Amino acid sequence: MFRSSVQRYSLIVLGSLMGLFACSAANTPGEVEVTGGKIKGTVTEQLVTYKGIPFAAPPVGELRWRPPQPVTPWTGVKETTDYGNDCMQLPFPSDAAPLGKTPAEDCLYANVWAPKDADGSTPVLVWIYGGGFVNGGASPAVYDGSEFAKNGVIFVSFNYRLGRFGFFAHPALTAEAKAAGDMLANYAYMDQIAALKWVNENIAAFGGDANNVTIMGESAGGGSVHAMMQAKQVRGLFNRAIIMSGGGRSLFGHRKVSEPVPGSLAGEQYGLNYAEKHGITGKDAEALAALRELSAQDIVDGFNLATLFNPSPTDKPTWAGGPMQDGEIITATTEDALRDGSVAKVDVMVGATSMDIGFNSFKTKAGLFASFGPYTDKARQVYDPAGDLPFQAVGYSVGQDRTMQEPARFVAEQMTAHGQKAFYYRFGTVAKSNDSPGAPHASDIPFFFNTVAAKYGDALTEQDAAAAETIHQYIVSFAKTGQPESDGAPAWQAFDPAQSNMLNMTRSGEMKHATDPWKARLDVVKAAVEHSN
């Protein structure tokens, strides 16, 4: 009996130890299981970082110009300690966010920065990069998510296809997609949808709360946030949105897949022109097979942000310029979708930089002001009251107001009208080492991310660092609770159309919450736009 008791006790102890060892193995620091298999990241004192996680199969060969397909499961534990390839593109030297990885077609990878103590209730922020839909990636140093994770937010970034890989139409592709019941043309947006679904299905493994997700994007990434707000395929998968320099009126309105619209060819015609340039004719499966056999360099075709707006050398343009109304993901212009309330009902943070993108095609002040129609005199009063400002300066101000500033306020107005909170801002902070008269497009990113050290290096000043910390805390707070707050900084109140209130991030980094100082300018832009509609 005694031996039997000892044996039973020994078995209990052994079983307990085996259970302990099994538990330890299942909870190896930095090791989690996601769709496809187990991954292991990099563990530091505060964070666990995972880079290069496949969220879809490589879109190569027969998968070029198809919706993202499920990942192929792997065995063992995949090391996820470095970024995957950025998506295929032609980089350019003056990029504000230079890539950290070599571009390739095999590029559908996600990255996660998680607090070490994430407990399943940790809020999540998902980043969508910009780059005009022809450049960009998740690997630039200024997109590092460490500061978010240090402040209690799980940060996720991912790659999506660019250029002609991401947006392409051709009659043979349309036929293939219809036969398979697939979406078509906007492959970049399909990648973004797949990434958001991946987050929804897997973020709990990292300690994240799938019911507290904010999406954020800048420039083309901001336009992508608009697209995701319109896309029914991800409705309910995010709870808030941050739109940085993403426009908000005419997006998605200037081209369709099969139908020509005024001022633009149908997407399929651009595809036919491109195929003809490479000696491929016809609209059948044979033509599509030949297109898929072209090299990645041929698909890039020399396009990047530096060459994107060059005039076509022929009367048969080959690049449609990005997103198309496909009838599934994008069904309307951003303006129409916002007006009719067919976008996701989420709270938003929206704004632009103080020297954002602005184009002016007019040759004289008279022509520029005449474009305001019945508001010509009012436009002259608010933009050039004494009549002595240089034409270039006036044209730029009007251009950025039409492209970025007024559309951002329009988004705040419409979301407020639909019962959501909108937090409206203008980023004007300029690093001390920069002599720019205002904040250029994309200069807000390192401040929002608090990665100014990576951007400015030895030139970083205490003033720059303090401004970045203040702004970053607003973003963290919005991602956590939906209310942007920052210690010692002004309370950021939700947008009130009657007041046109905003947070003005000034040149020196001081935060001012007040009526928009450019209200009169934006009011006349709005009046002219709505008169012409």
Short mmCIF file of C-alpha atoms in Angstrom, two decimals, residues 8-298:
data_model
loop_
_atom_site.label_atom_id
_atom_site.label_comp_id
_atom_site.label_asym_id
_atom_site.label_seq_id
_atom_site.Cartn_x
_atom_site.Cartn_y
_atom_site.Cartn_z
CA ARG A 8 0.56 7.53 -7.14
CA TYR A 9 2.24 10.60 -5.61
CA SER A 10 5.14 10.29 -8.04
CA LEU A 11 2.75 10.11 -10.96
CA ILE A 12 0.90 13.20 -9.72
CA VAL A 13 4.17 15.15 -9.36
CA LEU A 14 5.38 13.94 -12.76
CA GLY A 15 2.06 14.89 -14.33
CA SER A 16 2.19 18.30 -12.74
CA LEU A 17 5.73 18.87 -14.00
CA MET A 18 4.80 17.71 -17.48
CA GLY A 19 1.82 20.07 -17.43
CA LEU A 20 4.07 22.89 -16.27
CA PHE A 21 6.60 22.16 -19.00
CA ALA A 22 3.83 21.94 -21.59
CA CYS A 23 2.39 25.24 -20.39
CA SER A 24 5.82 26.84 -20.56
CA ALA A 25 6.34 25.53 -24.08
CA ALA A 26 2.95 26.76 -25.18
CA ASN A 27 3.70 30.22 -23.75
CA THR A 28 7.27 30.69 -24.91
CA PRO A 29 7.91 34.45 -24.75
CA GLY A 30 7.36 36.01 -28.15
CA GLU A 31 5.71 32.91 -29.60
CA VAL A 32 2.08 32.96 -30.74
CA GLU A 33 -0.08 31.06 -33.18
CA VAL A 34 -1.75 32.86 -36.06
CA THR A 35 -3.44 31.84 -39.29
CA GLY A 36 -0.86 29.63 -41.00
CA GLY A 37 1.10 28.48 -37.97
CA LYS A 38 3.28 29.55 -35.07
CA ILE A 39 5.50 32.63 -35.18
CA LYS A 40 8.21 33.96 -32.90
CA GLY A 41 9.02 37.63 -32.56
CA THR A 42 11.62 39.77 -30.81
CA VAL A 43 11.21 40.23 -27.06
CA THR A 44 12.55 43.33 -25.31
CA GLU A 45 11.98 44.74 -21.85
CA GLN A 46 8.68 46.42 -22.75
CA LEU A 47 7.62 45.04 -26.12
CA VAL A 48 7.25 42.03 -28.33
CA THR A 49 7.70 42.80 -32.02
CA TYR A 50 6.77 40.58 -34.94
CA LYS A 51 7.83 41.52 -38.46
CA GLY A 52 7.17 39.84 -41.78
CA ILE A 53 4.08 37.80 -40.85
CA PRO A 54 2.43 36.40 -44.01
CA PHE A 55 -1.23 37.42 -44.09
CA ALA A 56 -1.90 36.13 -47.61
CA ALA A 57 -0.21 33.97 -50.23
CA PRO A 58 2.44 35.65 -52.41
CA PRO A 59 0.52 37.35 -55.28
CA VAL A 60 2.83 36.05 -57.99
CA GLY A 61 2.46 34.00 -61.17
CA GLU A 62 -1.15 32.96 -61.60
CA LEU A 63 -2.03 34.99 -58.50
CA ARG A 64 -0.94 38.28 -60.07
CA TRP A 65 -4.13 40.39 -60.40
CA ARG A 66 -6.22 38.10 -58.26
CA PRO A 67 -7.72 38.74 -54.84
CA PRO A 68 -5.32 37.78 -52.02
CA GLN A 69 -5.42 34.05 -51.35
CA PRO A 70 -5.05 32.26 -47.98
CA VAL A 71 -1.55 31.69 -46.66
CA THR A 72 -0.02 28.26 -47.07
CA PRO A 73 0.39 26.77 -43.56
CA TRP A 74 3.94 26.23 -42.38
CA THR A 75 5.42 23.72 -39.96
CA GLY A 76 7.50 24.54 -36.94
CA VAL A 77 7.89 28.09 -35.68
CA LYS A 78 8.47 30.87 -38.21
CA GLU A 79 10.94 33.54 -37.12
CA THR A 80 9.32 36.94 -37.63
CA THR A 81 12.17 39.23 -36.70
CA ASP A 82 12.57 41.27 -39.90
CA TYR A 83 10.25 42.98 -42.35
CA GLY A 84 9.14 41.13 -45.44
CA ASN A 85 9.72 42.65 -48.85
CA ASP A 86 7.99 45.92 -49.56
CA CYS A 87 5.70 45.67 -52.58
CA MET A 88 7.14 45.98 -56.08
CA GLN A 89 7.81 49.59 -57.12
CA LEU A 90 10.46 51.96 -58.40
CA PRO A 91 11.82 53.80 -55.32
CA PHE A 92 12.96 57.41 -55.67
CA PRO A 93 15.71 59.25 -53.75
CA SER A 94 13.62 62.11 -52.33
CA ASP A 95 11.01 59.86 -50.68
CA ALA A 96 10.03 61.31 -47.29
CA ALA A 97 9.90 57.74 -45.93
CA PRO A 98 12.63 55.73 -47.68
CA LEU A 99 12.08 51.98 -47.80
CA GLY A 100 14.00 49.64 -45.57
CA LYS A 101 13.52 46.50 -47.69
CA THR A 102 13.98 45.56 -51.33
CA PRO A 103 10.70 45.68 -53.28
CA ALA A 104 9.32 42.44 -54.74
CA GLU A 105 6.00 40.98 -55.87
CA ASP A 106 6.02 38.60 -52.89
CA CYS A 107 5.11 41.27 -50.35
CA LEU A 108 1.90 40.58 -48.43
CA TYR A 109 3.32 40.73 -44.91
CA ALA A 110 2.11 42.29 -41.67
CA ASN A 111 3.99 43.57 -38.62
CA VAL A 112 2.88 43.82 -34.99
CA TRP A 113 4.28 45.78 -32.06
CA ALA A 114 2.63 44.68 -28.81
CA PRO A 115 3.13 45.72 -25.18
CA LYS A 116 4.65 42.87 -23.24
CA ASP A 117 1.71 42.99 -20.82
CA ALA A 118 -1.06 43.04 -23.47
CA ASP A 119 -3.90 41.15 -21.84
CA GLY A 120 -6.63 40.76 -24.42
CA SER A 121 -8.14 44.18 -23.76
CA THR A 122 -5.36 46.19 -25.39
CA PRO A 123 -6.57 48.62 -28.09
CA VAL A 124 -5.27 48.23 -31.65
CA LEU A 125 -4.11 50.78 -34.24
CA VAL A 126 -3.68 49.69 -37.88
CA TRP A 127 -1.51 51.81 -40.20
CA ILE A 128 -2.01 52.20 -43.98
CA TYR A 129 0.94 53.94 -45.64
CA GLY A 130 0.81 56.51 -48.42
CA GLY A 131 2.85 57.05 -51.55
CA GLY A 132 0.41 57.92 -54.31
CA PHE A 133 -0.48 54.23 -54.73
CA VAL A 134 2.81 53.76 -56.63
CA ASN A 135 5.33 53.98 -53.77
CA GLY A 136 5.47 53.16 -50.07
CA GLY A 137 5.79 50.25 -47.70
CA ALA A 138 5.66 49.25 -44.06
CA SER A 139 9.44 49.16 -43.52
CA PRO A 140 10.47 52.87 -43.27
CA ALA A 141 11.99 53.77 -39.90
CA VAL A 142 9.46 56.57 -39.32
CA TYR A 143 6.67 53.95 -39.40
CA ASP A 144 8.08 52.01 -36.46
CA GLY A 145 5.30 51.24 -34.00
CA SER A 146 7.37 50.95 -30.82
CA GLU A 147 6.18 54.18 -29.21
CA PHE A 148 2.55 53.15 -29.61
CA ALA A 149 3.21 49.81 -27.95
CA LYS A 150 5.15 51.47 -25.14
CA ASN A 151 2.05 53.55 -24.51
CA GLY A 152 -0.32 50.59 -24.35
CA VAL A 153 -1.53 50.28 -27.95
CA ILE A 154 -0.90 47.31 -30.24
CA PHE A 155 0.32 48.72 -33.54
CA VAL A 156 -0.12 46.82 -36.81
CA SER A 157 1.25 47.71 -40.25
CA PHE A 158 1.14 45.78 -43.51
CA ASN A 159 1.97 45.99 -47.19
CA TYR A 160 -0.46 46.27 -50.09
CA ARG A 161 0.16 46.03 -53.83
CA LEU A 162 1.11 49.20 -55.67
CA GLY A 163 1.00 50.70 -59.13
CA ARG A 164 -0.22 48.39 -61.87
CA PHE A 165 0.05 45.42 -59.48
CA GLY A 166 -2.48 47.07 -57.20
CA PHE A 167 -4.82 48.70 -59.72
CA PHE A 168 -5.34 47.16 -63.13
CA ALA A 169 -8.23 46.38 -65.43
CA HIS A 170 -8.41 44.45 -68.71
CA PRO A 171 -11.34 42.74 -70.42
CA ALA A 172 -9.73 39.33 -69.92
CA LEU A 173 -9.34 40.02 -66.18
CA THR A 174 -12.97 41.12 -65.97
CA ALA A 175 -14.09 37.87 -67.64
CA GLU A 176 -11.90 35.77 -65.32
CA ALA A 177 -13.14 37.58 -62.20
CA LYS A 178 -16.79 37.26 -63.17
CA ALA A 179 -16.40 33.54 -63.88
CA ALA A 180 -14.81 33.01 -60.45
CA GLY A 181 -17.12 35.39 -58.58
CA ASP A 182 -14.11 37.53 -57.61
CA MET A 183 -13.79 41.27 -57.12
CA LEU A 184 -11.68 43.04 -59.72
CA ALA A 185 -9.44 46.03 -60.48
CA ASN A 186 -8.68 47.33 -56.95
CA TYR A 187 -6.23 44.63 -55.82
CA ALA A 188 -4.56 47.03 -53.37
CA TYR A 189 -7.85 47.51 -51.57
CA MET A 190 -8.44 43.76 -51.57
CA ASP A 191 -5.08 43.43 -49.79
CA GLN A 192 -6.16 46.03 -47.23
CA ILE A 193 -9.43 44.19 -46.67
CA ALA A 194 -7.53 40.92 -46.22
CA ALA A 195 -5.19 42.59 -43.71
CA LEU A 196 -8.09 43.98 -41.66
CA LYS A 197 -9.74 40.57 -41.64
CA TRP A 198 -6.42 39.06 -40.54
CA VAL A 199 -6.27 41.54 -37.66
CA ASN A 200 -9.83 40.68 -36.63
CA GLU A 201 -9.08 36.95 -36.63
CA ASN A 202 -5.62 37.03 -35.05
CA ILE A 203 -5.10 40.09 -32.87
CA ALA A 204 -6.32 38.29 -29.73
CA ALA A 205 -3.25 36.06 -29.98
CA PHE A 206 -1.13 39.17 -29.38
CA GLY A 207 -3.31 40.36 -26.49
CA GLY A 208 -5.32 42.78 -28.61
CA ASP A 209 -9.00 43.66 -28.48
CA ALA A 210 -10.64 43.03 -31.86
CA ASN A 211 -13.53 45.22 -30.73
CA ASN A 212 -11.31 48.28 -30.23
CA VAL A 213 -9.54 48.85 -33.56
CA THR A 214 -8.61 52.21 -35.12
CA ILE A 215 -7.37 52.50 -38.70
CA MET A 216 -5.01 55.33 -39.68
CA GLY A 217 -3.55 56.38 -43.01
CA GLU A 218 -1.79 59.32 -44.64
CA SER A 219 -2.07 60.64 -48.21
CA ALA A 220 -2.92 57.59 -50.35
CA GLY A 221 -3.22 55.84 -47.00
CA GLY A 222 -5.77 58.46 -45.95
CA GLY A 223 -7.61 57.85 -49.21
CA SER A 224 -7.45 54.16 -48.36
CA VAL A 225 -9.10 54.86 -45.01
CA HIS A 226 -11.91 56.51 -46.96
CA ALA A 227 -12.08 53.37 -49.12
CA MET A 228 -12.24 51.09 -46.08
CA MET A 229 -14.97 53.28 -44.61
CA GLN A 230 -16.92 52.72 -47.81
CA ALA A 231 -16.10 48.99 -48.16
CA LYS A 232 -18.90 46.77 -46.85
CA GLN A 233 -16.44 43.85 -46.74
CA VAL A 234 -14.85 45.27 -43.56
CA ARG A 235 -17.87 46.92 -41.99
CA GLY A 236 -17.67 46.39 -38.24
CA LEU A 237 -13.98 45.43 -38.24
CA PHE A 238 -12.80 48.85 -37.02
CA ASN A 239 -14.23 51.36 -34.57
CA ARG A 240 -12.46 54.63 -35.36
CA ALA A 241 -10.53 56.21 -38.23
CA ILE A 242 -7.69 58.73 -38.56
CA ILE A 243 -7.45 60.41 -41.98
CA MET A 244 -4.24 62.36 -42.56
CA SER A 245 -4.13 64.44 -45.77
CA GLY A 246 -6.57 62.04 -47.40
CA GLY A 247 -8.85 64.45 -49.26
CA GLY A 248 -12.55 63.77 -48.97
CA ARG A 249 -14.50 65.01 -51.93
CA SER A 250 -13.58 63.85 -55.44
CA LEU A 251 -11.77 60.61 -54.59
CA PHE A 252 -12.84 57.55 -56.61
CA GLY A 253 -14.94 59.62 -58.97
CA HIS A 254 -12.82 59.90 -62.08
CA ARG A 255 -12.64 56.39 -63.51
CA LYS A 256 -14.60 53.18 -63.69
CA VAL A 257 -13.58 49.69 -64.70
CA SER A 258 -15.53 49.24 -67.94
CA GLU A 259 -17.32 52.54 -68.57
CA PRO A 260 -15.63 55.73 -69.76
CA VAL A 261 -16.50 58.84 -67.75
CA PRO A 262 -15.94 62.48 -68.77
CA GLY A 263 -12.25 63.29 -68.72
CA SER A 264 -11.04 59.72 -68.26
CA LEU A 265 -10.88 56.44 -70.13
CA ALA A 266 -12.33 53.27 -68.67
CA GLY A 267 -9.85 51.25 -66.64
CA GLU A 268 -10.02 48.41 -69.17
CA GLN A 269 -8.93 50.76 -71.95
CA TYR A 270 -5.83 51.75 -70.00
CA GLY A 271 -5.13 48.03 -69.62
CA LEU A 272 -5.57 47.39 -73.34
CA ASN A 273 -3.23 50.30 -74.13
CA TYR A 274 -0.63 48.92 -71.72
CA ALA A 275 -0.89 45.42 -73.20
CA GLU A 276 -0.51 46.80 -76.74
CA LYS A 277 2.62 48.68 -75.66
CA HIS A 278 4.12 45.30 -74.79
CA GLY A 279 2.98 43.61 -77.99
CA ILE A 280 0.00 41.83 -76.41
CA THR A 281 -3.30 42.05 -78.25
CA GLY A 282 -6.68 40.45 -77.74
CA LYS A 283 -9.08 40.25 -74.83
CA ASP A 284 -8.98 36.53 -74.08
CA ALA A 285 -7.26 34.19 -71.64
CA GLU A 286 -4.22 33.98 -73.90
CA ALA A 287 -3.69 37.73 -73.62
CA LEU A 288 -4.06 37.52 -69.84
CA ALA A 289 -1.52 34.70 -69.64
CA ALA A 290 0.94 36.82 -71.63
CA LEU A 291 0.39 39.77 -69.29
CA ARG A 292 1.09 37.56 -66.29
CA GLU A 293 4.34 36.43 -67.89
CA LEU A 294 5.70 39.97 -68.13
CA SER A 295 8.51 40.79 -65.75
CA ALA A 296 7.87 42.75 -62.58
CA GLN A 297 9.96 45.60 -64.00
CA ASP A 298 7.73 45.69 -67.08
#
